[in-house]
Amino acid sequence: MTKQTRILLTTKGHPYEREAFYEIFDAMPALDWTLVEQPAAQVFFTPEQAAAYDAFVLYDMPGIFFDTAPPEITPPSPDYQQGFLDLVEQGHGFVFLHHAIAGWQDWDAYAELMGGRFLYTPRNLRAKPCMDSGYRHDVTHQISVVADHPVTQGIPPSFEMVDELYLYEVFEDDVIPLLKSDYDFQAENFYSAARAACDGKLYDNEGWAHPPASALVGWAREVGNSRIVYLQSGDAPTAYANPHYRKLIENAINWVSARGA
């Protein structure tokens, strides 16, 4: 019998099509997955609780609440931060998907672990002021593989996706680039996240002067003893059903899990 890989899947903080998303993981026969929503998932971020899993897959967006305008932004508890960092040092694996890059906006170490950040409001990042990030739904674009890596094995040199894209902060010098989009990452092609979250103005970019940004839509990192992968794709069922996206997630899970094993 093939040994199953055990993952904890964390969600909540951003709307998504549940059943279509879960089908990604149901379709992986060698995967044993458990779903826990935020904030309940936070108790699992300790070496003792995480020992039951080979890796965590994060499709959540904790620490930001949209009940007010501007949204309320809170940091994680000191215990949670320490538990997360202990897992990294121990060699636990993490796969971050799509909007997870917007989580914990008041915890800088989280962005450093992941290799970038989507900003809902203008904020300082790495000791410099940054504009709020941008978003654009239903973009048809070509993704190219830019590295021979275990995460990209079995993926064609380029493939098409229809998905939401981000104009966001990527720490390019600190990541292993895996995937690049051919889309033009300029402010005029995106909408301001702050206009949407703070002013209720969806799909607005008038006067929004975000500088050109990275075209990377997937990367890997090795931090402490852990392996980490971020895949920017994954907003809606059209993306969930893409076989190359599913293969990337499967490869990422296998790669980050292998270090712990």
Tab-separated table of N, CA and C in Angstrom, residues 190-260:
chain	number	residue	atom	x	y	z
A	190	PHE	N	-4.464	46.798	-13.310
A	190	PHE	CA	-4.950	46.262	-12.043
A	190	PHE	C	-5.822	47.287	-11.342
A	191	TYR	N	-6.500	46.839	-10.286
A	191	TYR	CA	-7.332	47.715	-9.472
A	191	TYR	C	-6.757	47.789	-8.059
A	192	SER	N	-6.939	48.922	-7.426
A	192	SER	CA	-6.384	49.169	-6.104
A	192	SER	C	-7.121	48.386	-5.027
A	193	ALA	N	-6.363	47.629	-4.221
A	193	ALA	CA	-6.960	46.884	-3.118
A	193	ALA	C	-7.498	47.829	-2.049
A	194	ALA	N	-6.810	48.949	-1.802
A	194	ALA	CA	-7.265	49.893	-0.788
A	194	ALA	C	-8.566	50.570	-1.210
A	195	ARG	N	-8.711	50.877	-2.486
A	195	ARG	CA	-9.967	51.492	-2.946
A	195	ARG	C	-11.139	50.543	-2.669
A	196	ALA	N	-10.904	49.250	-2.888
A	196	ALA	CA	-11.964	48.269	-2.664
A	196	ALA	C	-12.231	48.069	-1.174
A	197	ALA	N	-11.163	47.884	-0.377
A	197	ALA	CA	-11.322	47.519	1.027
A	197	ALA	C	-11.670	48.704	1.917
A	198	CYS	N	-11.182	49.879	1.567
A	198	CYS	CA	-11.368	51.053	2.428
A	198	CYS	C	-12.479	51.980	1.958
A	199	ASP	N	-12.645	52.088	0.642
A	199	ASP	CA	-13.593	53.049	0.083
A	199	ASP	C	-14.809	52.399	-0.567
A	200	GLY	N	-14.808	51.080	-0.646
A	200	GLY	CA	-15.922	50.393	-1.291
A	200	GLY	C	-15.969	50.583	-2.788
A	201	LYS	N	-14.855	51.010	-3.381
A	201	LYS	CA	-14.803	51.243	-4.819
A	201	LYS	C	-14.110	50.067	-5.505
A	202	LEU	N	-14.903	49.100	-5.922
A	202	LEU	CA	-14.352	47.960	-6.631
A	202	LEU	C	-13.923	48.372	-8.034
A	203	TYR	N	-12.858	47.755	-8.515
A	203	TYR	CA	-12.405	47.950	-9.895
A	203	TYR	C	-12.078	49.410	-10.186
A	204	ASP	N	-11.332	50.021	-9.283
A	204	ASP	CA	-10.965	51.419	-9.426
A	204	ASP	C	-9.450	51.553	-9.353
A	205	ASN	N	-8.867	52.323	-10.273
A	205	ASN	CA	-7.431	52.584	-10.202
A	205	ASN	C	-7.073	54.010	-10.617
A	206	GLU	N	-8.071	54.865	-10.647
A	206	GLU	CA	-7.823	56.245	-11.072
A	206	GLU	C	-6.844	56.937	-10.113
A	207	GLY	N	-5.735	57.443	-10.651
A	207	GLY	CA	-4.750	58.131	-9.845
A	207	GLY	C	-3.908	57.236	-8.964
A	208	TRP	N	-4.077	55.942	-9.094
A	208	TRP	CA	-3.337	54.964	-8.267
A	208	TRP	C	-2.002	54.685	-8.947
A	209	ALA	N	-0.915	55.062	-8.288
A	209	ALA	CA	0.392	55.062	-8.948
A	209	ALA	C	1.304	53.951	-8.435
A	210	HIS	N	0.812	52.736	-8.474
A	210	HIS	CA	1.650	51.611	-8.050
A	210	HIS	C	2.760	51.383	-9.078
A	211	PRO	N	3.996	51.191	-8.642
A	211	PRO	CA	5.077	50.938	-9.602
A	211	PRO	C	4.935	49.568	-10.255
A	212	PRO	N	5.562	49.343	-11.401
A	212	PRO	CA	5.565	48.009	-12.016
A	212	PRO	C	6.069	46.977	-11.012
A	213	ALA	N	5.530	45.765	-11.115
A	213	ALA	CA	5.839	44.755	-10.099
A	213	ALA	C	6.259	43.440	-10.738
A	214	SER	N	6.584	42.498	-9.891
A	214	SER	CA	7.118	41.208	-10.322
A	214	SER	C	6.091	40.407	-11.112
A	215	ALA	N	6.588	39.677	-12.102
A	215	ALA	CA	5.745	38.761	-12.877
A	215	ALA	C	5.807	37.336	-12.334
A	216	LEU	N	6.514	37.124	-11.223
A	216	LEU	CA	6.580	35.779	-10.641
A	216	LEU	C	5.227	35.399	-10.056
A	217	VAL	N	4.776	34.192	-10.368
A	217	VAL	CA	3.516	33.688	-9.823
A	217	VAL	C	3.709	32.347	-9.115
A	218	GLY	N	4.950	31.988	-8.849
A	218	GLY	CA	5.248	30.789	-8.089
A	218	GLY	C	6.713	30.736	-7.742
A	219	TRP	N	6.996	30.361	-6.504
A	219	TRP	CA	8.395	30.265	-6.086
A	219	TRP	C	8.528	29.284	-4.923
A	220	ALA	N	9.764	28.949	-4.622
A	220	ALA	CA	10.091	28.076	-3.501
A	220	ALA	C	11.105	28.756	-2.612
A	221	ARG	N	11.159	28.299	-1.371
A	221	ARG	CA	12.143	28.813	-0.415
A	221	ARG	C	12.552	27.676	0.513
A	222	GLU	N	13.738	27.789	1.065
A	222	GLU	CA	14.162	26.920	2.149
A	222	GLU	C	14.579	27.827	3.289
A	223	VAL	N	13.816	27.768	4.363
A	223	VAL	CA	14.000	28.667	5.503
A	223	VAL	C	14.193	27.807	6.745
A	224	GLY	N	15.242	28.091	7.521
A	224	GLY	CA	15.525	27.213	8.640
A	224	GLY	C	15.712	25.808	8.108
A	225	ASN	N	14.943	24.885	8.616
A	225	ASN	CA	14.971	23.507	8.114
A	225	ASN	C	13.749	23.184	7.274
A	226	SER	N	12.954	24.188	6.932
A	226	SER	CA	11.693	23.967	6.234
A	226	SER	C	11.776	24.289	4.756
A	227	ARG	N	10.921	23.612	4.021
A	227	ARG	CA	10.686	23.944	2.621
A	227	ARG	C	9.349	24.652	2.507
A	228	ILE	N	9.328	25.694	1.691
A	228	ILE	CA	8.144	26.535	1.550
A	228	ILE	C	7.891	26.777	0.071
A	229	VAL	N	6.633	26.701	-0.344
A	229	VAL	CA	6.241	27.000	-1.724
A	229	VAL	C	5.080	27.977	-1.694
A	230	TYR	N	5.123	28.972	-2.570
A	230	TYR	CA	3.984	29.855	-2.785
A	230	TYR	C	3.553	29.758	-4.237
A	231	LEU	N	2.243	29.511	-4.456
A	231	LEU	CA	1.640	29.495	-5.788
A	231	LEU	C	0.570	30.577	-5.822
A	232	GLN	N	0.736	31.565	-6.703
A	232	GLN	CA	-0.179	32.706	-6.717
A	232	GLN	C	-1.540	32.359	-7.309
A	233	SER	N	-1.607	31.338	-8.121
A	233	SER	CA	-2.867	30.964	-8.758
A	233	SER	C	-3.845	30.378	-7.732
A	234	GLY	N	-5.135	30.383	-8.113
A	234	GLY	CA	-6.107	29.667	-7.305
A	234	GLY	C	-7.257	30.476	-6.774
A	235	ASP	N	-7.865	31.333	-7.602
A	235	ASP	CA	-8.960	32.175	-7.120
A	235	ASP	C	-10.333	31.534	-7.274
A	236	ALA	N	-10.536	30.757	-8.319
A	236	ALA	CA	-11.897	30.336	-8.655
A	236	ALA	C	-11.885	28.950	-9.304
A	237	PRO	N	-13.088	28.348	-9.502
A	237	PRO	CA	-13.155	26.995	-10.062
A	237	PRO	C	-12.436	26.822	-11.391
A	238	THR	N	-12.393	27.859	-12.220
A	238	THR	CA	-11.659	27.740	-13.478
A	238	THR	C	-10.198	27.389	-13.223
A	239	ALA	N	-9.617	28.016	-12.210
A	239	ALA	CA	-8.229	27.703	-11.848
A	239	ALA	C	-8.134	26.354	-11.157
A	240	TYR	N	-9.073	26.068	-10.245
A	240	TYR	CA	-9.022	24.803	-9.518
A	240	TYR	C	-9.004	23.604	-10.462
A	241	ALA	N	-9.729	23.719	-11.568
A	241	ALA	CA	-9.868	22.591	-12.490
A	241	ALA	C	-8.692	22.452	-13.445
A	242	ASN	N	-7.810	23.433	-13.485
A	242	ASN	CA	-6.676	23.364	-14.404
A	242	ASN	C	-5.749	22.222	-13.989
A	243	PRO	N	-5.510	21.248	-14.855
A	243	PRO	CA	-4.702	20.088	-14.452
A	243	PRO	C	-3.266	20.444	-14.090
A	244	HIS	N	-2.722	21.471	-14.703
A	244	HIS	CA	-1.346	21.861	-14.388
A	244	HIS	C	-1.278	22.518	-13.004
A	245	TYR	N	-2.305	23.279	-12.660
A	245	TYR	CA	-2.357	23.852	-11.316
A	245	TYR	C	-2.455	22.751	-10.270
A	246	ARG	N	-3.286	21.779	-10.531
A	246	ARG	CA	-3.420	20.655	-9.597
A	246	ARG	C	-2.100	19.903	-9.446
A	247	LYS	N	-1.408	19.715	-10.557
A	247	LYS	CA	-0.128	19.015	-10.498
A	247	LYS	C	0.893	19.825	-9.720
A	248	LEU	N	0.885	21.138	-9.884
A	248	LEU	CA	1.802	21.992	-9.127
A	248	LEU	C	1.552	21.867	-7.625
A	249	ILE	N	0.288	21.870	-7.222
A	249	ILE	CA	-0.034	21.726	-5.802
A	249	ILE	C	0.437	20.367	-5.287
A	250	GLU	N	0.173	19.322	-6.052
A	250	GLU	CA	0.601	17.981	-5.639
A	250	GLU	C	2.123	17.904	-5.509
A	251	ASN	N	2.833	18.426	-6.510
A	251	ASN	CA	4.299	18.437	-6.449
A	251	ASN	C	4.799	19.236	-5.254
A	252	ALA	N	4.158	20.388	-5.009
A	252	ALA	CA	4.581	21.238	-3.902
A	252	ALA	C	4.398	20.519	-2.571
A	253	ILE	N	3.260	19.867	-2.396
A	253	ILE	CA	3.028	19.114	-1.168
A	253	ILE	C	4.079	18.030	-0.971
A	254	ASN	N	4.368	17.312	-2.040
A	254	ASN	CA	5.357	16.233	-1.943
A	254	ASN	C	6.743	16.779	-1.616
A	255	TRP	N	7.109	17.912	-2.225
A	255	TRP	CA	8.444	18.466	-1.996
A	255	TRP	C	8.608	18.997	-0.579
A	256	VAL	N	7.627	19.766	-0.091
A	256	VAL	CA	7.776	20.327	1.250
A	256	VAL	C	7.665	19.241	2.310
A	257	SER	N	6.938	18.161	2.007
A	257	SER	CA	6.793	17.066	2.972
A	257	SER	C	8.059	16.248	3.097
A	258	ALA	N	8.832	16.156	2.014
A	258	ALA	CA	10.005	15.283	1.997
A	258	ALA	C	11.051	15.735	2.994
A	259	ARG	N	11.199	17.037	3.241
A	259	ARG	CA	12.203	17.514	4.189
A	259	ARG	C	11.877	16.993	5.590
A	260	GLY	N	10.604	17.080	5.957
A	260	GLY	CA	10.208	16.591	7.280
A	260	GLY	C	10.436	15.103	7.433
